[in-house]
Amino acid sequence: MNPPNLEAALTEWRAALGEANVLTEPEALTSAETATFATTQRIPAILRPSSTAEVQACLRVAQTHRVAVYPVSGGRNWGYGSRVPPRDGCALMELSRMNRILAYDERLAYLTVEPGVTFRQAYTWLKERGSPLFITTIGGSPEASLIGNALERGDGRGPHSDIFNHVCGLEVVLPNSERVETGMARFANAHAAPVNRWGLGPSLDGLFSQSALGVVTRMTFWLVKKAPYLNEFVFTVKEDSQLWEAMDRLQQLALEGTLRNSFFFWNDVKALSVMRQFPYEVTGGRTPLPGFMLEGFREEFGRWAISGAISAQDEELGTLLERRVDKALEGLARRLDFGPRPPDYESSFHGKPSDANLAMTYWRKKHPVPENPHPDRDRCGFIWCSVAVPFTSEEAREASAIATRVPRMFSLEPNVALLAVSPRCLYLVVALAYDRDEPGDDERAMACYQALQRELVQAGYYPMRLGLPGFPEELPVQDDSRALLKRLKEAVDPAGILSPGRYGF
């Protein structure tokens, strides 16, 4: 159902943005309403501003006519909701036209961008200039937005794996169209604005991450200098018991600084789903994957894979660090040797984006992964469930047991990964992959997601990121934070026009 004042709002939005940048064609709207799971929300219009001033104009019109607006950056939030707003009747504000790189400093290692700048664009821009620096890349689409991913607190590869922890200087448009800057950026001629995160007084940056309090139109990212020595590693682990001991040993190496980059623990299903699609030809079209078929894969690749990279200032130090890793995993894991890399090889641990992991979203599809993967377009069924876990083998074992057991109850393969984003915290990330063209699979996958979220929360493992499905009930809190956040929302958005329903707002 469209908002009652939509036509008046559309007239004013067209005057502010131009006719071509206010879309109401059914084909465009249908595409924007499609995610990697079932959705019912309807979008009345798509707005495409090209500047901060135009974002302000869009929000002024939205306030005047009480038409809700939902901003997205690149629209590649696959597995979490894509571009679909949480509620019906929200005009979609796409910021992809705001794709300028605004500032770069090689000496101080920072890059300032607008929300339409993608991981591929930033990588190419730095490469063309022969920069010795790189920006952390992610396992998702290279066309994803830097700012969009950071605001969702996405994780990446390298020493800056907690991406939002390495940004500053946000420019934000509030729902009432006021413009604010965070940290030192709010002061005139503040030379330290792109290098000092906190500024003076209360820090506002976190208020605009995973929230509906403002539209971020600029952000500064701190870059990493490429290490002269970088060598990736992959180990395979045969048994769960070996994994937990290996995990504790690697946690200590991360704490002491031997492992500066993020590293990953993938179970067999996750590794298999990146390498190939579901073997319908062997199962006779039946799902889920039978256990005996995984056994053959485990013989070659193990029950778990541990991957990461050693970086150092020279080969001598790098070799010593590698020996520490080898020693820590001795008797627990087998190192895979992929042979020498080609001369032009570029590592994801030095910021090279890749869409290789998108193959997971096509796991249950019956057609091959296309050259240009687009899970929404191709009706891939895919839902992420992501929670934070203390970096100990005991906690990881308990959370992983839930993540393995629950999907099997719904005839889905348990695609499980543990991501070491710091020496203290793991992200447990579960992928529910299915085929949206199979009758009933949308409903079954969503029921699995809700059951998985409930069991993890009941065990004390809370989401670190929520997608459009959210949590099946209101997450329990034991303090007054919800009341405080409600007062903040009412103060900056009394009409409730910005992203209603997002993250509980």
XYZ file of C-alpha atoms in Angstrom:
505
model
C 0.000 0.000 0.000
C 1.431 3.366 -1.026
C 1.656 6.293 1.428
C -1.266 8.758 1.063
C 0.970 11.726 0.191
C 3.185 9.836 -2.248
C 2.214 11.741 -5.419
C 2.987 15.114 -3.842
C 6.318 13.776 -2.584
C 7.179 12.333 -6.012
C 6.559 15.706 -7.652
C 8.980 17.418 -5.271
C 11.587 14.637 -5.471
C 11.549 14.903 -9.289
C 12.098 18.634 -9.025
C 15.055 18.089 -6.674
C 16.723 15.107 -8.412
C 15.517 15.252 -11.995
C 12.949 13.015 -13.647
C 15.503 10.309 -14.516
C 16.536 9.832 -10.886
C 13.104 9.120 -9.423
C 12.135 5.635 -10.599
C 8.602 4.245 -10.406
C 8.716 1.728 -13.265
C 7.360 -1.692 -12.173
C 10.420 -3.598 -13.419
C 12.834 -1.466 -11.363
C 10.630 -1.677 -8.270
C 10.203 -5.446 -8.546
C 13.955 -5.916 -8.805
C 14.523 -3.782 -5.701
C 11.875 -5.761 -3.789
C 13.750 -9.045 -4.397
C 16.178 -10.583 -1.899
C 17.739 -14.013 -1.377
C 14.729 -15.084 0.686
C 11.000 -14.391 0.548
C 9.910 -10.770 1.058
C 6.522 -9.061 0.892
C 7.517 -5.392 1.234
C 6.535 -3.080 -1.595
C 8.615 -0.082 -2.672
C 6.708 2.881 -4.186
C 9.740 4.674 -5.662
C 13.517 4.643 -5.973
C 15.404 7.905 -5.348
C 18.941 8.359 -6.705
C 20.598 11.459 -5.223
C 24.100 12.427 -6.369
C 25.237 14.687 -3.526
C 24.828 15.414 0.156
C 22.655 18.400 -0.725
C 20.336 16.149 -2.719
C 20.133 13.684 0.185
C 19.089 16.590 2.389
C 16.465 17.613 -0.165
C 15.076 14.054 -0.284
C 14.720 13.938 3.484
C 13.080 17.384 3.665
C 10.428 16.189 1.215
C 10.021 12.943 3.156
C 9.481 14.891 6.390
C 6.993 17.283 4.787
C 4.842 14.526 3.318
C 5.516 11.820 5.936
C 6.804 9.303 3.401
C 9.334 6.862 4.852
C 12.748 6.518 3.198
C 15.172 3.582 3.341
C 18.781 4.345 2.291
C 21.132 1.764 0.762
C 24.601 2.163 -0.699
C 25.535 -0.544 -3.209
C 22.504 -2.780 -2.639
C 24.710 -5.884 -2.382
C 23.727 -6.824 1.179
C 23.093 -10.371 -0.036
C 22.031 -12.851 2.626
C 20.976 -10.025 4.948
C 18.193 -8.442 2.883
C 19.736 -6.928 -0.261
C 17.909 -3.629 -0.925
C 14.559 -4.523 0.606
C 13.277 -2.146 3.339
C 12.022 -3.612 6.627
C 8.503 -2.247 6.066
C 6.015 -1.573 3.286
C 5.779 1.816 1.619
C 9.370 3.002 2.066
C 10.901 4.904 -0.837
C 14.302 3.390 -1.544
C 17.154 5.923 -1.500
C 20.025 4.468 -3.534
C 23.353 6.241 -3.023
C 25.306 4.512 -5.813
C 25.604 7.753 -7.831
C 27.592 9.245 -4.948
C 30.728 7.383 -5.949
C 33.572 9.870 -5.641
C 36.881 9.295 -3.896
C 37.271 12.593 -2.079
C 40.709 12.441 -0.451
C 43.793 10.257 -0.306
C 46.977 10.573 1.720
C 49.719 8.020 1.152
C 51.906 9.181 4.020
C 49.118 9.057 6.611
C 47.399 6.113 4.901
C 43.772 7.135 4.557
C 41.087 7.287 1.887
C 37.891 9.368 2.107
C 34.937 8.192 0.038
C 31.230 8.589 -0.655
C 28.783 5.690 -0.119
C 28.691 4.617 -3.780
C 32.403 3.733 -3.836
C 32.817 -0.052 -4.082
C 35.582 -2.385 -2.971
C 36.522 -2.990 -6.607
C 36.600 0.729 -7.374
C 38.822 1.528 -4.391
C 41.173 -1.367 -5.172
C 41.489 -0.339 -8.835
C 41.975 3.325 -7.937
C 44.839 2.514 -5.552
C 46.405 0.044 -7.974
C 46.378 2.510 -10.866
C 48.339 4.963 -8.720
C 50.878 2.354 -7.703
C 49.920 2.817 -4.079
C 51.808 0.770 -1.479
C 48.590 0.807 0.585
C 45.426 -1.284 0.503
C 41.959 -1.235 1.959
C 40.642 -4.345 3.680
C 38.452 -6.377 1.347
C 35.554 -8.691 2.191
C 34.367 -12.149 1.184
C 31.270 -10.703 -0.468
C 30.715 -8.947 -3.764
C 33.485 -6.646 -5.071
C 30.627 -4.302 -6.042
C 29.591 -3.873 -2.398
C 29.905 -0.425 -0.860
C 32.797 0.365 1.481
C 30.592 2.589 3.620
C 27.600 0.263 3.550
C 29.705 -2.673 4.709
C 31.445 -0.637 7.422
C 28.124 0.639 8.784
C 26.860 -2.932 9.036
C 30.124 -3.786 10.881
C 31.216 -6.228 8.247
C 34.477 -8.135 8.553
C 37.353 -8.376 6.123
C 40.778 -9.883 5.468
C 43.954 -8.478 6.904
C 44.949 -6.593 10.063
C 41.916 -4.262 9.802
C 39.390 -7.095 9.778
C 37.016 -5.195 12.083
C 36.392 -2.573 9.425
C 34.291 -0.068 11.390
C 37.041 0.034 14.017
C 39.323 1.683 11.430
C 37.183 4.546 10.129
C 36.572 8.143 11.204
C 35.264 11.512 10.033
C 31.684 10.611 9.105
C 29.432 13.122 7.374
C 25.803 12.338 8.227
C 22.454 13.755 7.155
C 19.903 13.444 9.958
C 16.260 12.579 9.194
C 15.322 16.248 9.657
C 17.915 17.094 6.908
C 20.476 18.594 9.314
C 24.092 17.768 8.481
C 26.583 16.679 11.138
C 30.225 15.608 11.023
C 31.872 13.378 13.588
C 35.178 13.630 15.417
C 37.461 16.530 14.504
C 35.686 17.003 11.159
C 33.067 19.266 12.754
C 35.701 21.942 13.404
C 36.757 24.377 10.671
C 40.170 23.677 9.139
C 40.766 20.716 11.498
C 43.935 19.137 10.109
C 43.540 15.984 12.230
C 39.973 15.244 11.070
C 40.947 12.203 8.919
C 43.437 10.752 11.417
C 41.849 11.228 14.860
C 38.849 9.026 15.457
C 37.358 10.442 18.636
C 37.667 14.210 18.353
C 36.552 16.304 21.310
C 33.680 15.394 23.610
C 31.248 12.491 23.123
C 31.965 10.348 20.066
C 29.010 10.095 17.692
C 30.335 7.635 15.105
C 28.787 4.529 16.628
C 25.309 6.069 16.675
C 25.164 5.794 12.891
C 26.318 2.181 12.616
C 23.545 -0.428 12.478
C 21.003 2.291 13.173
C 18.263 4.420 11.651
C 19.529 7.740 12.990
C 21.078 9.226 9.868
C 22.302 8.782 6.288
C 26.101 8.590 6.080
C 27.357 10.463 3.006
C 31.113 10.454 3.661
C 33.612 8.361 5.615
C 37.389 8.137 5.969
C 38.997 4.675 5.925
C 42.428 3.988 7.360
C 44.536 1.978 4.951
C 47.186 -0.673 5.568
C 50.675 -0.668 4.107
C 51.411 -3.779 2.065
C 53.880 -6.075 3.776
C 57.041 -6.872 1.763
C 56.554 -10.517 2.751
C 53.116 -12.133 2.556
C 52.380 -15.841 2.407
C 48.942 -17.412 2.646
C 48.392 -20.735 4.375
C 45.714 -23.417 4.452
C 45.682 -26.303 6.936
C 43.213 -29.166 7.069
C 41.980 -30.784 10.276
C 40.583 -34.325 10.332
C 38.692 -34.313 13.625
C 36.740 -31.770 15.662
C 38.846 -32.501 18.743
C 41.990 -31.476 16.848
C 40.327 -28.261 15.722
C 39.581 -27.053 19.251
C 43.156 -27.576 20.402
C 44.479 -25.893 17.254
C 42.108 -22.984 17.849
C 43.446 -22.323 21.346
C 47.028 -22.403 20.097
C 46.300 -19.984 17.256
C 44.465 -17.651 19.603
C 47.654 -17.297 21.612
C 49.646 -16.601 18.435
C 47.168 -13.851 17.579
C 47.388 -12.400 21.072
C 51.180 -12.241 20.960
C 51.213 -10.711 17.453
C 52.521 -13.614 15.373
C 49.205 -13.621 13.489
C 48.383 -9.998 12.637
C 45.851 -10.797 9.937
C 42.389 -12.242 10.381
C 42.141 -15.991 9.903
C 39.329 -18.423 9.348
C 37.971 -21.827 10.325
C 35.664 -23.326 7.667
C 33.784 -26.566 8.082
C 33.622 -29.122 5.274
C 30.269 -27.965 3.916
C 31.420 -24.379 3.576
C 34.647 -25.375 1.821
C 32.782 -27.741 -0.511
C 30.122 -25.158 -1.402
C 32.786 -22.709 -2.604
C 34.453 -25.381 -4.743
C 31.375 -26.923 -6.373
C 27.568 -27.046 -6.381
C 25.267 -29.638 -4.867
C 25.796 -33.014 -6.627
C 22.218 -33.654 -7.758
C 23.508 -36.055 -10.395
C 24.804 -38.361 -7.640
C 21.934 -38.017 -5.142
C 19.244 -38.519 -7.776
C 17.972 -35.005 -7.139
C 17.401 -35.619 -3.428
C 18.490 -33.257 -0.633
C 20.123 -32.809 1.830
C 23.655 -34.010 1.099
C 24.113 -37.532 2.505
C 26.864 -37.981 5.059
C 28.768 -40.596 3.071
C 29.382 -38.051 0.313
C 31.064 -35.684 2.751
C 33.333 -38.471 3.919
C 35.082 -38.616 0.561
C 35.641 -34.876 0.619
C 36.968 -35.072 4.183
C 39.534 -37.675 3.203
C 41.162 -35.145 0.910
C 40.357 -31.803 2.533
C 39.584 -32.654 6.150
C 36.694 -31.914 8.491
C 37.783 -28.282 8.898
C 40.042 -25.907 6.977
C 42.144 -23.210 8.672
C 43.249 -20.381 6.401
C 45.057 -17.104 6.846
C 48.258 -15.292 5.947
C 51.617 -14.433 7.470
C 52.838 -10.901 6.787
C 56.209 -9.484 7.771
C 58.746 -6.806 6.884
C 61.193 -9.276 5.360
C 61.486 -12.924 4.365
C 63.631 -13.851 7.353
C 61.031 -12.661 9.855
C 58.189 -14.097 7.775
C 59.838 -17.506 7.723
C 60.261 -17.433 11.496
C 56.588 -16.524 11.970
C 55.537 -19.336 9.642
C 57.560 -21.785 11.676
C 55.687 -20.687 14.802
C 52.378 -21.413 13.083
C 53.630 -24.761 11.788
C 54.864 -25.685 15.260
C 51.568 -24.693 16.886
C 49.615 -26.925 14.507
C 52.059 -29.819 14.480
C 50.245 -33.118 15.020
C 46.844 -31.410 14.719
C 46.605 -30.240 11.113
C 48.131 -30.874 7.693
C 49.342 -27.966 5.619
C 48.205 -27.941 2.001
C 50.804 -26.984 -0.582
C 49.337 -25.236 -3.598
C 52.695 -24.728 -5.251
C 54.273 -21.425 -6.264
C 51.989 -18.489 -7.026
C 52.128 -16.933 -10.504
C 54.177 -13.721 -10.745
C 51.075 -11.561 -11.140
C 49.234 -13.145 -8.197
C 47.489 -10.608 -5.946
C 46.254 -11.674 -2.532
C 42.949 -10.847 -0.919
C 45.068 -10.194 2.188
C 46.477 -7.232 0.251
C 43.026 -5.957 -0.691
C 42.276 -7.806 -3.963
C 38.471 -8.271 -4.044
C 36.935 -11.410 -5.519
C 33.464 -12.799 -6.110
C 34.664 -16.413 -5.620
C 32.760 -16.842 -2.355
C 29.492 -15.923 -4.064
C 29.496 -19.472 -5.415
C 28.091 -20.503 -2.011
C 24.819 -18.753 -2.787
C 24.372 -21.064 -5.808
C 24.993 -24.256 -3.797
C 21.511 -25.684 -4.314
C 20.779 -24.130 -7.731
C 20.450 -26.515 -10.665
C 22.210 -24.269 -13.172
C 25.921 -23.364 -13.117
C 27.243 -20.289 -11.344
C 27.123 -17.523 -13.977
C 30.156 -15.484 -14.949
C 28.468 -12.428 -13.422
C 26.834 -13.803 -10.253
C 23.802 -11.967 -8.901
C 21.978 -14.020 -6.243
C 18.843 -11.817 -6.186
C 18.374 -11.995 -9.936
C 19.006 -15.755 -10.041
C 16.657 -16.588 -7.155
C 19.358 -18.076 -4.970
C 18.133 -18.899 -1.480
C 20.625 -17.568 1.042
C 20.380 -16.308 4.643
C 23.238 -15.350 6.960
C 23.117 -15.887 10.723
C 26.016 -14.144 12.508
C 26.823 -14.114 16.225
C 29.777 -13.107 18.404
C 31.647 -15.797 20.359
C 34.548 -15.468 22.828
C 37.770 -16.787 21.279
C 38.095 -19.989 23.320
C 37.704 -23.576 22.200
C 35.016 -24.215 24.820
C 32.800 -21.374 23.596
C 33.464 -22.119 19.930
C 32.603 -25.795 20.425
C 29.289 -25.008 22.113
C 28.184 -22.419 19.543
C 29.314 -24.554 16.598
C 27.379 -27.553 17.901
C 24.163 -25.521 17.739
C 25.048 -24.160 14.310
C 25.655 -27.702 13.037
C 22.634 -29.396 14.618
C 19.807 -26.939 13.834
C 20.157 -26.731 10.017
C 20.112 -30.531 9.800
C 16.729 -30.511 11.533
C 15.413 -28.540 8.530
C 17.188 -30.654 5.857
C 19.779 -27.964 5.190
C 23.537 -28.528 5.138
C 25.326 -26.853 8.089
C 27.575 -24.295 6.366
C 29.624 -23.004 9.325
C 32.596 -20.670 9.648
C 34.412 -19.128 12.605
C 36.179 -15.877 11.742
C 39.007 -14.666 13.981
C 38.483 -10.906 13.826
C 40.554 -10.248 16.947
C 42.557 -12.260 19.505
C 39.534 -12.088 21.815
C 36.491 -12.573 19.613
C 35.261 -14.922 16.903
C 32.331 -14.381 14.587
C 30.313 -17.556 14.110
C 28.744 -17.205 10.663
C 26.196 -19.744 9.420
C 24.969 -19.742 5.821
C 21.586 -21.254 5.013
C 21.733 -22.016 1.275
C 18.779 -23.350 -0.705
C 16.900 -22.917 -3.989
C 14.078 -20.367 -4.016
C 12.554 -22.161 -7.014
C 11.854 -25.252 -4.898
C 8.301 -25.080 -3.466
C 8.272 -24.605 0.305
C 12.002 -23.961 0.638
C 11.596 -20.245 1.420
C 9.359 -21.067 4.380
C 11.569 -23.916 5.592
C 14.750 -21.864 5.439
C 13.184 -18.964 7.344
C 11.894 -21.343 10.022
C 15.432 -22.723 10.311
C 16.879 -19.211 10.614
C 14.468 -18.305 13.402
C 15.108 -21.545 15.295
C 18.865 -21.074 14.945
C 18.734 -17.490 16.209
C 16.628 -18.525 19.218
C 18.900 -21.406 20.238
C 22.069 -19.342 19.908
C 20.625 -16.483 21.962
C 19.316 -18.853 24.609
C 22.862 -20.221 24.886
C 24.238 -16.674 25.312
C 25.476 -16.028 21.754
C 23.929 -12.828 20.456
C 23.865 -11.466 16.889
C 26.675 -9.104 15.895
C 24.772 -8.244 12.741
C 21.131 -8.651 11.791
C 19.619 -8.869 8.366
C 16.138 -8.033 7.205
C 14.574 -11.077 8.934
C 15.830 -9.661 12.239
C 15.179 -11.720 15.344
C 11.924 -13.673 15.695
C 11.117 -11.796 18.901
C 12.422 -8.615 20.508
C 15.903 -9.387 21.816
C 15.942 -9.391 25.619
C 17.990 -6.675 27.310
C 18.742 -6.257 31.012
C 19.207 -2.496 31.167
C 17.569 0.744 29.976
C 19.410 0.965 26.652
C 16.285 0.370 24.591
C 14.562 3.355 26.223
C 17.620 5.531 25.605
C 17.798 4.556 21.934
C 14.083 5.231 21.559
C 14.533 8.748 22.965
C 17.433 9.398 20.587
C 15.379 8.203 17.622
C 12.433 10.382 18.601
C 14.733 13.390 18.996
C 16.291 13.193 15.511
C 13.369 11.575 13.680
C 10.086 12.498 15.403
C 8.067 11.570 12.308
C 9.768 8.187 12.042
C 10.517 8.545 8.327
C 14.049 7.057 8.199
C 14.348 3.265 7.916
C 11.371 2.414 10.152
C 11.828 -1.032 11.720
C 15.572 -1.297 11.013
C 17.491 -2.736 13.981
C 14.434 -2.310 16.180
C 13.960 1.423 15.588
